[in-house]
Coordinates of C-alpha atoms and ligand atoms in Angstrom, one line a residue:
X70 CA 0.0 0.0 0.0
X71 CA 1.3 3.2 -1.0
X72 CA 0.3 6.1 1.6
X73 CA 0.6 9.9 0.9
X74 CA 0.2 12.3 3.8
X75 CA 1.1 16.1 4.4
X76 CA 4.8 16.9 5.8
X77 CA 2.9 19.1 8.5
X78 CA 2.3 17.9 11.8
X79 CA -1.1 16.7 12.9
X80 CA -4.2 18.4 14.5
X81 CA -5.1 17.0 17.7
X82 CA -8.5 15.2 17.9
X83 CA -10.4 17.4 20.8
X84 CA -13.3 15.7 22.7
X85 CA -16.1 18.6 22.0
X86 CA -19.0 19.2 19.9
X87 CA -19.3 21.5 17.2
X88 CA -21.2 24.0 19.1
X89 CA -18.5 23.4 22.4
X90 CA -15.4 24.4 19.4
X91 CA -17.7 27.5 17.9
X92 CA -18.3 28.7 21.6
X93 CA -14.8 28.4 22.9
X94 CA -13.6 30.8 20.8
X95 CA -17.4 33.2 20.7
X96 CA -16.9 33.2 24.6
X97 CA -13.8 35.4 24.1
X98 CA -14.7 37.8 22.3
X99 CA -18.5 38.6 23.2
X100 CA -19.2 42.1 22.1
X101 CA -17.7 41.2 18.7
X102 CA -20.1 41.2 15.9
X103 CA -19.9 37.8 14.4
X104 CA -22.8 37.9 11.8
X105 CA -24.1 40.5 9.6
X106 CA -27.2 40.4 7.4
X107 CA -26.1 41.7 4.4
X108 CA -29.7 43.6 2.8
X109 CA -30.6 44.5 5.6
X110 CA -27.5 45.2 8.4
X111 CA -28.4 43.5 11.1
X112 CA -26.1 42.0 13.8
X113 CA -25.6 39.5 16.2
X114 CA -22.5 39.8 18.4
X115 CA -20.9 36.3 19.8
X116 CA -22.6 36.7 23.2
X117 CA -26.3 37.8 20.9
X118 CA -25.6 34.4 19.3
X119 CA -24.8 32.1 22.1
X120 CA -27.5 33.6 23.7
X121 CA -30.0 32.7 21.1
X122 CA -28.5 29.1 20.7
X123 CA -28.7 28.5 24.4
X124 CA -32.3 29.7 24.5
X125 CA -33.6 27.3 21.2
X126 CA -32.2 24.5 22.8
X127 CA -33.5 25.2 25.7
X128 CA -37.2 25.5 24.0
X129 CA -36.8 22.9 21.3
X130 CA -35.6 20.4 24.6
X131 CA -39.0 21.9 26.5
X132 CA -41.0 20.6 23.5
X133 CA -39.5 17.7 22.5
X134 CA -37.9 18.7 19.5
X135 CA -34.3 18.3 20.9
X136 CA -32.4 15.2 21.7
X137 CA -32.4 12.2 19.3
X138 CA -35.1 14.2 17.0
X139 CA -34.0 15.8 13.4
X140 CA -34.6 19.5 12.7
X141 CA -34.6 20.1 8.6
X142 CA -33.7 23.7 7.9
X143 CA -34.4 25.1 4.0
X144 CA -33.6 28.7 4.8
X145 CA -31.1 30.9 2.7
X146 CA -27.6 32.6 4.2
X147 CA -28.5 34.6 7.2
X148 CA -27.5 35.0 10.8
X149 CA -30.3 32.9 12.1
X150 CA -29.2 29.9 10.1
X151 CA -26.1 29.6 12.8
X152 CA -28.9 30.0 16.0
X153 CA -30.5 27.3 14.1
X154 CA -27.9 24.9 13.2
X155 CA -26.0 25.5 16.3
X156 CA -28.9 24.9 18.9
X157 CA -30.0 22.1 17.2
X158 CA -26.9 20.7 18.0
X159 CA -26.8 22.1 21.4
X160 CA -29.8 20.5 22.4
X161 CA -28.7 17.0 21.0
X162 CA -30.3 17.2 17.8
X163 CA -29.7 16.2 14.3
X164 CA -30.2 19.0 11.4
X165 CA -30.4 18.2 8.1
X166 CA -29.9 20.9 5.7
X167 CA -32.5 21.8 2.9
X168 CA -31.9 23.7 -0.4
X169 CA -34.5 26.4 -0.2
X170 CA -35.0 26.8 -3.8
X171 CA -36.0 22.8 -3.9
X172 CA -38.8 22.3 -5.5
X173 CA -42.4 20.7 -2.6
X174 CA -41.2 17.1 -4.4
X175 CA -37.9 17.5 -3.4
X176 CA -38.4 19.1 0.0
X177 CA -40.9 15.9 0.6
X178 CA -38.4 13.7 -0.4
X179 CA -35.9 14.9 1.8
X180 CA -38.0 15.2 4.7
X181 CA -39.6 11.9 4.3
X182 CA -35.6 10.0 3.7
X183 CA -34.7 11.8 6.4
X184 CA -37.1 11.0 8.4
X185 CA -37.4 14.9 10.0
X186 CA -40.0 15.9 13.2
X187 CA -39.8 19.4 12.3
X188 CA -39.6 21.9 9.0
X189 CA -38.0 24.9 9.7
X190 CA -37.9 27.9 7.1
X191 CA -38.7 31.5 6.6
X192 CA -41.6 33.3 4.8
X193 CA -40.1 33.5 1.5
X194 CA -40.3 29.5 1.1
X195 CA -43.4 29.0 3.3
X196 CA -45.2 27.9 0.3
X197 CA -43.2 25.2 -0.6
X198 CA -42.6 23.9 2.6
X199 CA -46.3 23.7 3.6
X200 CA -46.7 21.8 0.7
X201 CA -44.3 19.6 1.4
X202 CA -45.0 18.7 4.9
X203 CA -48.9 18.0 3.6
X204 CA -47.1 15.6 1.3
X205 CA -45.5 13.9 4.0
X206 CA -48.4 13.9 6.1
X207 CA -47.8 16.8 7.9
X208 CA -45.3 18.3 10.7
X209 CA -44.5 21.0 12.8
X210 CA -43.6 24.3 10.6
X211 CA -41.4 27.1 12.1
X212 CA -40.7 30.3 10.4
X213 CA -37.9 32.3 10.9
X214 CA -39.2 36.3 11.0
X215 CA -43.1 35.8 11.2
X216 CA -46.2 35.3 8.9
X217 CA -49.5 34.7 10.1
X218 CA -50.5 31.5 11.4
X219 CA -47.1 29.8 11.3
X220 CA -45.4 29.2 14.8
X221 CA -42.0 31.8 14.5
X222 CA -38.4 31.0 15.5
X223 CA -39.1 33.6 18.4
X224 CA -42.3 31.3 19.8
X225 CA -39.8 28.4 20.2
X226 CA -36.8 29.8 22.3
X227 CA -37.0 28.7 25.6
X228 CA -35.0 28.8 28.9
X229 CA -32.0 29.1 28.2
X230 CA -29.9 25.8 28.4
X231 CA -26.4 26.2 29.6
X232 CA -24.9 22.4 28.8
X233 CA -24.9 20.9 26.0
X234 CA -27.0 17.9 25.6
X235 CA -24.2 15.1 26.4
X236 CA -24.6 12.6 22.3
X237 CA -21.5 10.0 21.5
X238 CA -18.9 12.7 19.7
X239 CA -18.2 9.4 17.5
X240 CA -21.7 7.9 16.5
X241 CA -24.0 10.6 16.8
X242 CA -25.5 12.4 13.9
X243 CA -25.4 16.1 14.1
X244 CA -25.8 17.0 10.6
X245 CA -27.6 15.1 7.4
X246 CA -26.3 16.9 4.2
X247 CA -27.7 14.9 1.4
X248 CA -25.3 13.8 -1.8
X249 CA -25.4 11.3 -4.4
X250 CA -22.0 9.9 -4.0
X251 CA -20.5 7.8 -6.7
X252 CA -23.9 6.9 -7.9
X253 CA -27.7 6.9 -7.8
X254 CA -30.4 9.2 -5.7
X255 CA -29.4 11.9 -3.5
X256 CA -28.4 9.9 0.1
X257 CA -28.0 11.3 3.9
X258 CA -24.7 11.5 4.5
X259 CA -24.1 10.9 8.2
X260 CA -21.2 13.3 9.8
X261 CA -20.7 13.1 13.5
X262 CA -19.6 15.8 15.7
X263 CA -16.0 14.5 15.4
X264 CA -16.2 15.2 11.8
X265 CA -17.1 18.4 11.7
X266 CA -14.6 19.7 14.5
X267 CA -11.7 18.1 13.0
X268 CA -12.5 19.0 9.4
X269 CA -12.8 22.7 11.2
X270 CA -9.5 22.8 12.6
X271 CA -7.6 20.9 9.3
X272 CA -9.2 23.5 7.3
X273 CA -8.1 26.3 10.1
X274 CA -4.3 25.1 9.8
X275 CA -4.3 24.1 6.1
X276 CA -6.4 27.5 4.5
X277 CA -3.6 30.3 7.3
X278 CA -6.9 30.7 8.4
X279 CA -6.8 34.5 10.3
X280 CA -8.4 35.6 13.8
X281 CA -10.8 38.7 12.5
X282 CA -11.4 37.4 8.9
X283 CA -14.0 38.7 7.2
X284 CA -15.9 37.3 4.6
X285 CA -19.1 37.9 2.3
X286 CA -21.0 34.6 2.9
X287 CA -22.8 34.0 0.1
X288 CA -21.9 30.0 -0.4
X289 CA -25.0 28.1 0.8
X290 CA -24.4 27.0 4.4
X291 CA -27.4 24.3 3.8
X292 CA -24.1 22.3 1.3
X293 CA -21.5 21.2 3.2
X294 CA -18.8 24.4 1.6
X295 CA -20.7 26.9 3.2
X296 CA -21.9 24.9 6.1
X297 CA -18.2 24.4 7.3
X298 CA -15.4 26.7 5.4
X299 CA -17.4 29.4 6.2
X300 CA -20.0 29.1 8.4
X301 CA -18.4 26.7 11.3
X302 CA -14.5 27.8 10.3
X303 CA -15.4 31.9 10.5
X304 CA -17.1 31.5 14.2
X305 CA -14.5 29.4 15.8
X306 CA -11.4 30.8 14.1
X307 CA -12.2 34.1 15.3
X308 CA -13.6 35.4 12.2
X309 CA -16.5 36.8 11.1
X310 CA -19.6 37.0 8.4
X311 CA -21.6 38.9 6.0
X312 CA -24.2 36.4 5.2
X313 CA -25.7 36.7 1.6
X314 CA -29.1 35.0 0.6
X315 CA -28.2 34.4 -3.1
X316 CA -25.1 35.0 -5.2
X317 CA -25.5 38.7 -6.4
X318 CA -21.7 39.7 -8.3
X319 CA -22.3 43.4 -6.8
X320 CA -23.2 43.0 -3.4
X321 CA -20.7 40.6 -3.0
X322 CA -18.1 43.0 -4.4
X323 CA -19.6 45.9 -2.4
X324 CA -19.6 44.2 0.8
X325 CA -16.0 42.9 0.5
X326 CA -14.8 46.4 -0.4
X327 CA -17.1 47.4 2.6
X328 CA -15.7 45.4 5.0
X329 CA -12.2 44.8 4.1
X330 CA -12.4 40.7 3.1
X331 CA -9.5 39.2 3.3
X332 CA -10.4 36.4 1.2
X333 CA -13.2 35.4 -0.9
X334 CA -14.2 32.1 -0.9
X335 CA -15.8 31.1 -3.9
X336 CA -16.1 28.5 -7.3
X337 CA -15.0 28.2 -10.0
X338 CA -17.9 30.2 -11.8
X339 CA -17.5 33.5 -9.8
X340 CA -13.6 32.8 -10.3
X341 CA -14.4 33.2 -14.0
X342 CA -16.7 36.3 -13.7
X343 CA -13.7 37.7 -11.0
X344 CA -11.3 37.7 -13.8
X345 CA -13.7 38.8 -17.1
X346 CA -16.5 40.8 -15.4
X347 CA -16.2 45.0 -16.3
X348 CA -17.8 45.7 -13.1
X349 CA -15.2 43.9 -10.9
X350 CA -13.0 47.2 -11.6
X351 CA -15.3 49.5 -9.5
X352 CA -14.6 48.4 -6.7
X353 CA -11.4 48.4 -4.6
X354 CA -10.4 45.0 -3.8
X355 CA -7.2 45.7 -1.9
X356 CA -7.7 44.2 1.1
X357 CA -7.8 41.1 -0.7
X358 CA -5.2 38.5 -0.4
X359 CA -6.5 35.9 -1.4
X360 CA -9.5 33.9 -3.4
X361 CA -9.8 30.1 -2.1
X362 CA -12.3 28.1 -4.6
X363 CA -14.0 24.6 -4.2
X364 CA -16.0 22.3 -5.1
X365 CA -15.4 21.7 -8.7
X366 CA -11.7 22.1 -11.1
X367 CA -10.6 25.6 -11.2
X368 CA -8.6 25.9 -15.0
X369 CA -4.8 27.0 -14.6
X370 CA -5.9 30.0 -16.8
X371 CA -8.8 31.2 -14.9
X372 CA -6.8 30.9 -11.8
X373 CA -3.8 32.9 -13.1
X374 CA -5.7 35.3 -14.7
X375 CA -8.1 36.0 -11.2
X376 CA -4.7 36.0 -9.1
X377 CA -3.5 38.7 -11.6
X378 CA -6.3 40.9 -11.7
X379 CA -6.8 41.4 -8.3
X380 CA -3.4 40.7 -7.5
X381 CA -3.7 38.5 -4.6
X382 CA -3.1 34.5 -4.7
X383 CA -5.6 31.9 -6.1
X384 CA -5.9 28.8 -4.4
X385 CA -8.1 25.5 -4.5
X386 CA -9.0 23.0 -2.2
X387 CA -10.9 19.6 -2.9
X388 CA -13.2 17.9 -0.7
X389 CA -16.5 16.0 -0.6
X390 CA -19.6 16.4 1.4
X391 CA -19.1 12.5 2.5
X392 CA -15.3 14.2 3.5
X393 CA -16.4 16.8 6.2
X394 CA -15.7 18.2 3.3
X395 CA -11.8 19.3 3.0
X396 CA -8.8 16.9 2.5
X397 CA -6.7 18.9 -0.1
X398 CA -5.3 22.7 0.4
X399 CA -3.4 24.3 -1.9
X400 CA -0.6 25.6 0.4
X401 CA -0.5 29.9 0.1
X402 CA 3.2 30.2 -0.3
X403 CA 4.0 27.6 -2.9
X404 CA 0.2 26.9 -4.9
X405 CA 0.9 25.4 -8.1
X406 CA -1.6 26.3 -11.1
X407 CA -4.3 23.7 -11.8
X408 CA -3.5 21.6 -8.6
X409 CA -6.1 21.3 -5.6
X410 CA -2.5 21.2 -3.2
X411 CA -1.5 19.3 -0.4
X412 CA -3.3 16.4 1.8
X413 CA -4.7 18.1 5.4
X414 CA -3.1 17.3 8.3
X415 CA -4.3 13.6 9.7
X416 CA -5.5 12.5 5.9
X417 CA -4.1 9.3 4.1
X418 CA -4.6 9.4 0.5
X419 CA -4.3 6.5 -2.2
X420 CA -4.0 6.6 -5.8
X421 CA -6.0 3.2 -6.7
X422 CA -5.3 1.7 -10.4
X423 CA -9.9 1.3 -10.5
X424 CA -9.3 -2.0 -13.2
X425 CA -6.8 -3.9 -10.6
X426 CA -7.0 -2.7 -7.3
X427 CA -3.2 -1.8 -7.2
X428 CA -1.9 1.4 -5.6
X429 CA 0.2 3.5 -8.1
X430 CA 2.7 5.5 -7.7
X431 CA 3.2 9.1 -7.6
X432 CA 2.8 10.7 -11.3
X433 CA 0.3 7.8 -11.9
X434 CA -3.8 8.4 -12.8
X435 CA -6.2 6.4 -10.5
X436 CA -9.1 6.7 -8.5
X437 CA -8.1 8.6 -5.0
X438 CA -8.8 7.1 -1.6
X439 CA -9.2 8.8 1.4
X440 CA -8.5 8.0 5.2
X441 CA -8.7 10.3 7.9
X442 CA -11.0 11.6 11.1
X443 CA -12.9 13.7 8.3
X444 CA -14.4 10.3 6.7
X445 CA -18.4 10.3 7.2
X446 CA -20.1 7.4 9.2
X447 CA -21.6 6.7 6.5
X448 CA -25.3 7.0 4.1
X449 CA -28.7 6.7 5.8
X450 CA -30.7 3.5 5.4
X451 CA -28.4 2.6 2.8
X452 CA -25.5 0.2 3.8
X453 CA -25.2 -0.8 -0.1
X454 CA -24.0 2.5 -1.2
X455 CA -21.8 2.9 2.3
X456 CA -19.8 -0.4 1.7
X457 CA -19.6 0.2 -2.0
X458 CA -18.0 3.7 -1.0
X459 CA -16.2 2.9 2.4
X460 CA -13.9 -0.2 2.5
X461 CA -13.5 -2.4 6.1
X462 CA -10.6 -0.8 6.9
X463 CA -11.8 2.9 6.7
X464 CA -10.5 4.1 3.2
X465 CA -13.8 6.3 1.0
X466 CA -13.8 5.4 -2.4
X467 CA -14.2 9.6 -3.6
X468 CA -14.6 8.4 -7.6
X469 CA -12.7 11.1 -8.6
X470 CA -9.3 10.3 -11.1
X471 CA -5.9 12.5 -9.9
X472 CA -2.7 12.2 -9.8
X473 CA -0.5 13.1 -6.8
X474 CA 3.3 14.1 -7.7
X475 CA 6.6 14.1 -6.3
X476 CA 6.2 16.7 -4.1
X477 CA 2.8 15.6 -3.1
X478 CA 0.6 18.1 -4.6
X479 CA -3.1 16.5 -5.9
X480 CA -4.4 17.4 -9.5
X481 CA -8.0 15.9 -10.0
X482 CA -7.7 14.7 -14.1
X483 CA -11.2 13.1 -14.3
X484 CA -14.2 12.1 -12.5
X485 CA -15.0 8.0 -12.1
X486 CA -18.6 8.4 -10.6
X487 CA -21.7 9.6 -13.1
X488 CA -22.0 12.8 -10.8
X489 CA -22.5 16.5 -12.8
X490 CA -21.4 19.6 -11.1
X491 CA -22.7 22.6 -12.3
X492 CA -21.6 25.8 -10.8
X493 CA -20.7 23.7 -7.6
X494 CA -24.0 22.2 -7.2
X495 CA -24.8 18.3 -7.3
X496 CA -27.1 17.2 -10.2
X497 CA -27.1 13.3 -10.1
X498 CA -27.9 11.8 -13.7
X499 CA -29.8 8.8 -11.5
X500 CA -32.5 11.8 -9.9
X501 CA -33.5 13.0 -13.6
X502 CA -33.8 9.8 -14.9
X503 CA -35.9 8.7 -12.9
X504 CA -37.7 11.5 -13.3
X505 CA -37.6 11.4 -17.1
X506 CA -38.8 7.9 -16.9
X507 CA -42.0 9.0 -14.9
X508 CA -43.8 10.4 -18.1
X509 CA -45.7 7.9 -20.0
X510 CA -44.3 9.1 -23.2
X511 CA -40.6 8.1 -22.3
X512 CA -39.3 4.9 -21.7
X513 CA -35.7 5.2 -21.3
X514 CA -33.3 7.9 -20.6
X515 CA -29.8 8.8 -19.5
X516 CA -28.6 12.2 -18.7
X517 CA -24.8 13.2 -19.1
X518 CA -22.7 16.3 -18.3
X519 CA -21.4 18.3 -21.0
X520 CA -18.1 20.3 -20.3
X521 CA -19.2 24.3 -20.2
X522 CA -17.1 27.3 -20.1
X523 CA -19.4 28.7 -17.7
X524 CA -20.8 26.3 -15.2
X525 CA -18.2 23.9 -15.3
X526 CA -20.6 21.5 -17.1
X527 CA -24.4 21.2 -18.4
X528 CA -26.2 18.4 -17.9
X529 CA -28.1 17.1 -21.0
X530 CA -30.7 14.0 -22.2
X531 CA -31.1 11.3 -24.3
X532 CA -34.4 10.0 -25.1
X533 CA -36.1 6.6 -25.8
X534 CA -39.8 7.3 -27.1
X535 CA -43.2 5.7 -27.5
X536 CA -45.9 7.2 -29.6
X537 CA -46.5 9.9 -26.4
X538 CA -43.1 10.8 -26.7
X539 CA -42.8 15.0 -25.8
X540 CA -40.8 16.7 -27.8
X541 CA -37.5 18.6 -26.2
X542 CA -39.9 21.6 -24.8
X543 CA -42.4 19.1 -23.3
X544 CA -39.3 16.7 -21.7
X545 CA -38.1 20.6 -20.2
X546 CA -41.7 21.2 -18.8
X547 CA -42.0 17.3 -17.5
X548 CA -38.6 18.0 -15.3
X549 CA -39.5 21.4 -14.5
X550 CA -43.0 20.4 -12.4
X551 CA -40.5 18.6 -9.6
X552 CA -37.0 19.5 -10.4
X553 CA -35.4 22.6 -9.1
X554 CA -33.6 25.3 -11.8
X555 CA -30.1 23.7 -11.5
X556 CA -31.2 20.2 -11.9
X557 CA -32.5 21.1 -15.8
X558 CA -31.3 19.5 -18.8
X559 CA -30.0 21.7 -21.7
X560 CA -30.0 19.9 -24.6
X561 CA -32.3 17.2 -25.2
X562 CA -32.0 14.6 -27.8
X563 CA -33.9 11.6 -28.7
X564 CA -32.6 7.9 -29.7
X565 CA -33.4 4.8 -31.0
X566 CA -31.6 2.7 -27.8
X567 CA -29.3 4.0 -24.8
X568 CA -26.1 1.9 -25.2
X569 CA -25.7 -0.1 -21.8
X570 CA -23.5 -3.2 -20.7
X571 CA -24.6 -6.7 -19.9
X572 CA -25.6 -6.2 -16.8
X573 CA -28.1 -3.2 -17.3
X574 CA -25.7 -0.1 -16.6
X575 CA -25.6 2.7 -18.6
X576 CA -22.8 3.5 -20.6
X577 CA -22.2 6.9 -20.3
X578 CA -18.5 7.0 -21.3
X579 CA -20.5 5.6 -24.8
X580 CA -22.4 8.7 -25.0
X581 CA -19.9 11.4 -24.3
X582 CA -17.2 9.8 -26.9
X583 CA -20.6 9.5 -29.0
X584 CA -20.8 14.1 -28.3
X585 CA -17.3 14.2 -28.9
X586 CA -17.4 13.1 -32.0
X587 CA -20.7 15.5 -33.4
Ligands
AYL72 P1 -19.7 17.8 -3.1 N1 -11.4 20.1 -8.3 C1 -12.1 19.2 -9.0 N2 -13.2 18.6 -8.5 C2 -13.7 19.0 -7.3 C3 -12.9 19.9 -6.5 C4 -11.7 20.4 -7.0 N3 -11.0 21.3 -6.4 N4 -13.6 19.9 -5.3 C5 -14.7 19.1 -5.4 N5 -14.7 18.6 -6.6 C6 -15.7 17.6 -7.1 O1 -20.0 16.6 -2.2 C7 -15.3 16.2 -7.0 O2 -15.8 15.4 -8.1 O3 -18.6 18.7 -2.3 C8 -15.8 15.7 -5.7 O4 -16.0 14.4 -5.6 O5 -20.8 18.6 -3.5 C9 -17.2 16.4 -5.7 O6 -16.9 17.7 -6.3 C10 -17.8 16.6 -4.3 O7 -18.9 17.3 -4.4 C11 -13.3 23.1 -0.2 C12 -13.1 22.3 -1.2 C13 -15.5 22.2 0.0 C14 -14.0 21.4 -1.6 C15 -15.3 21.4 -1.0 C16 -16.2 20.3 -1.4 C17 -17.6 20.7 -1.6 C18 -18.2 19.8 -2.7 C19 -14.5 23.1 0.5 O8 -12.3 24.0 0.2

């Protein structure tokens, strides 16, 4: 077995929760403002937000919604998401975050997988949720702000709870991000306290993470990017936020500019409008050092050409939501163009030849292998897809192809698993098949990304017919009634077969060559 680690020392493994590692470092600094709404300007300081932690847990404890239940939360960026996600956990809970602009199918399906006692959101998205929970057969709703008739974030603070609710750091689950992994439907992926603090303090070592940071939050904190890197990393590194509901290229240069960022951390796309967009020259960057980007490649051009333009560095990291999420950092004195950097501290990596099993050596392609304290328990009610993704002796399976060379820095060359990224977000081919397959017109279907300048890639269809077949519009409109905006297919074309192998799989590869080629 061939092992590759970072050269730097280790993090130690602490025995706290997530809330206990966000609090140790809120509790010295409490008249700091930690969060800022960006529209609107409102605060919280650390001692406003433990306070309103402390007092949810306290109520949702009071009303049994606390220990051993699971909160789902679809709200966008704003300072009440960390009073929500944090006193969940206080109180022993489990959150599992919700994509606000999912469509009432896809809210139902979450909640029902996930098996959730309470729907918490705000009055934007009230809609949607309510029609969700009646698809589910109903449960409690809580709004964040107020609208009439709905029970308000406000109406459930309690006493306020000074412990935290003692769970098992190792097996308990404090957060359910869903992902589709290597393959199929969107699964819960479990993450335990211990994930989430290590994976905290490896990204605080690995990223020169600075006490006072500021950053424009507009990565979604309900996907594990947001969630952690900037969410969980800014509050117990000392830092602090300017939350952002959607991704507005303005407001997020205006409130950097505003408040002096330090470094923006963003993907790939917003990397790309960083180094092309006019209006980026409006505004005085110079406090910038540095952009960080994640969750899909970053091209060596784009990356020198951001770096350049707002003269500060460009680095990537990799990770996956099933990884806490980081493992890979590119290091800020010596980045190297086009490479997602160096392993975290306390992660094993493996470059696995996928056709024989052996380890390769460094220089050589091959699926990459993960072990470390950042590795997820696993999926919910789905040991098939956790043992085909988490061998016995604790190495994840990511289904991405890279290299890692001499001096140990990781390049990602290709992706194994069926998954599409586009602009960072998860669109698994399995979810619109299915859904494809659901009109009586169609009767088979695969679905394919397509590389794009822009979003990194575009997922598109192929279509097997009957005498009902739609045409392309009608296949859009079929998708549209339960798939959200990013999950739509841009290109639609319609075959005579979909090419598969013996035993039933699609053969994607088969139709990419087969796009290649047109
Ligand atoms: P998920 N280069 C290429 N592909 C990447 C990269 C990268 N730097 N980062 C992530 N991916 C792809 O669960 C890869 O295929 O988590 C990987 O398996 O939505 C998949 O995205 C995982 O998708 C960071 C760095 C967070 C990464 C992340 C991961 C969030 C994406 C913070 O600093």
């Amino acid at each position: 077995m061939t092992i590759y680690k970072t050269a730097a020392p280790d993090v130690a493994l602490r025995d706290i929760t997530i809330t206990q590692r966000v609090f140790e470092n809120l509790t010295r600094r409490p008249d700091a403002v930690v969060l800022t709404d960006g529209p609107t300007g409102a605060t919280l300081t650390a001692a406003d937000l433990m306070d309103r932690v402390k007092r949810l847990a306290g109520g949702l404890n009071a009303r049994g919604f606390g220990a051993g239940k699971t909160v789902a939360l679809m709200a966008p960026n704003m300072p009440d998401y960390a009073v929500v996600f944090h006193g969940v956990a206080w109180a022993g809970g489990t959150i599992t975050t919700i994509n606000p602009t999912y469509t009432a199918a896809e809210v139902a399906h979450q909640l029902r997988d996930s098996g959730a006692d309470m729907l918490i959101t705000v009055p934007m998205f009230l809609e949607t949720a309510q029609a969700a929970a009646t698809e589910v057969g109903g449960l409690p709703l809580t709004v964040i702000g107020s609208a009439e008739g709905t029970q308000t974030l406000d109406d459930l603070m309690g006493a306020p709870q000074e412990a935290q609710t003692p769970v098992d750091l190792d097996t308990h689950i404090v957060v359910l991000p869903y992902s589709s992994g290597t393959t199929g439907l969107p699964k819960g992926v479990r993450l335990s306290h211990r994930n989430l603090v290590v994976n905290v303090d490896q990204i605080i070592a690995g990223a020169s993470f600075e006490e006072g940071e500021v950053a424009a939050g507009f990565l979604p904190f309900f996907h594990i990017y947001g969630m952690q890197a900037l969410m969980n990393v800014h509050l117990a590194g000392g830092g602090a936020l300017v939350t952002l509901p959607r991704f507005d290229l303005e407001l997020f240069l205006q409130i950097s500019q505003d408040h002096r960022a330090r470094r923006m951390w963003i993907v790939p796309p917003v990397a790309l409008a960083l180094a092309k967009h006019p209006v980026v020259d409006q505004y005085d960057l110079s406090s910038v050092e540095e952009i960080f980007s994640g969750a899909a490649p970053l091209g060596g051009e784009v990356c020198d050409a951001v770096a350049k333009r707002l003269n500060c560095v460009a680095l990537q990291g990799y990770g996956m939501t099933e990884l806490s999420p980081v493992t890979h950092i590119s290091p800020r004195h010596a980045p190297k163009s086009g490479s997602s950097g160096l392993a975290t501290p306390n992660t094993d990596c493996r470059i696995v030849d996928p056709d024989t099993g052996a380890d390769l050596p460094a220089g050589e392609e091959g699926e990459l292998w993960i072990r470390g304290p950042q590795v997820m328990m696993g999926y919910l009610n789905n040991d098939k897809a956790t043992a085909e993704t988490l061998t016995q002796d604790g190495w994840l399976k990511t289904g991405d192809i890279a290299k890692i060379d001499a001096d140990g820095y990781m390049f990602i060359m290709d992706r194994l698993k069926e998954l599409i990224k586009y602009k960072g977000f998860q669109v698994a081919p399995a979810e619109l098949e299915a859904t494809l397959l659901t009109h009586d017109g169609i009767t088979d279907a695969a679905v394919i990304g397509l590389p794009d300048d822009e979003a990194g890639e575009r997922p598109i269809a192929f279509i097997v017919g009957n005498d009902r077949v739609p045409d392309a519009d009608g296949v859009r409109a079929h998708l549209k009634r339960t798939l959200s905006s990013y999950k739509q297919v841009h290109e639609v074309y319609f075959v005579d077969e979909i090419p598969k192998s013996a035993s039933g799989k699609i053969l994607r590869r088969v139709l990419r060559d087969r796009m290649k080629d047109t």
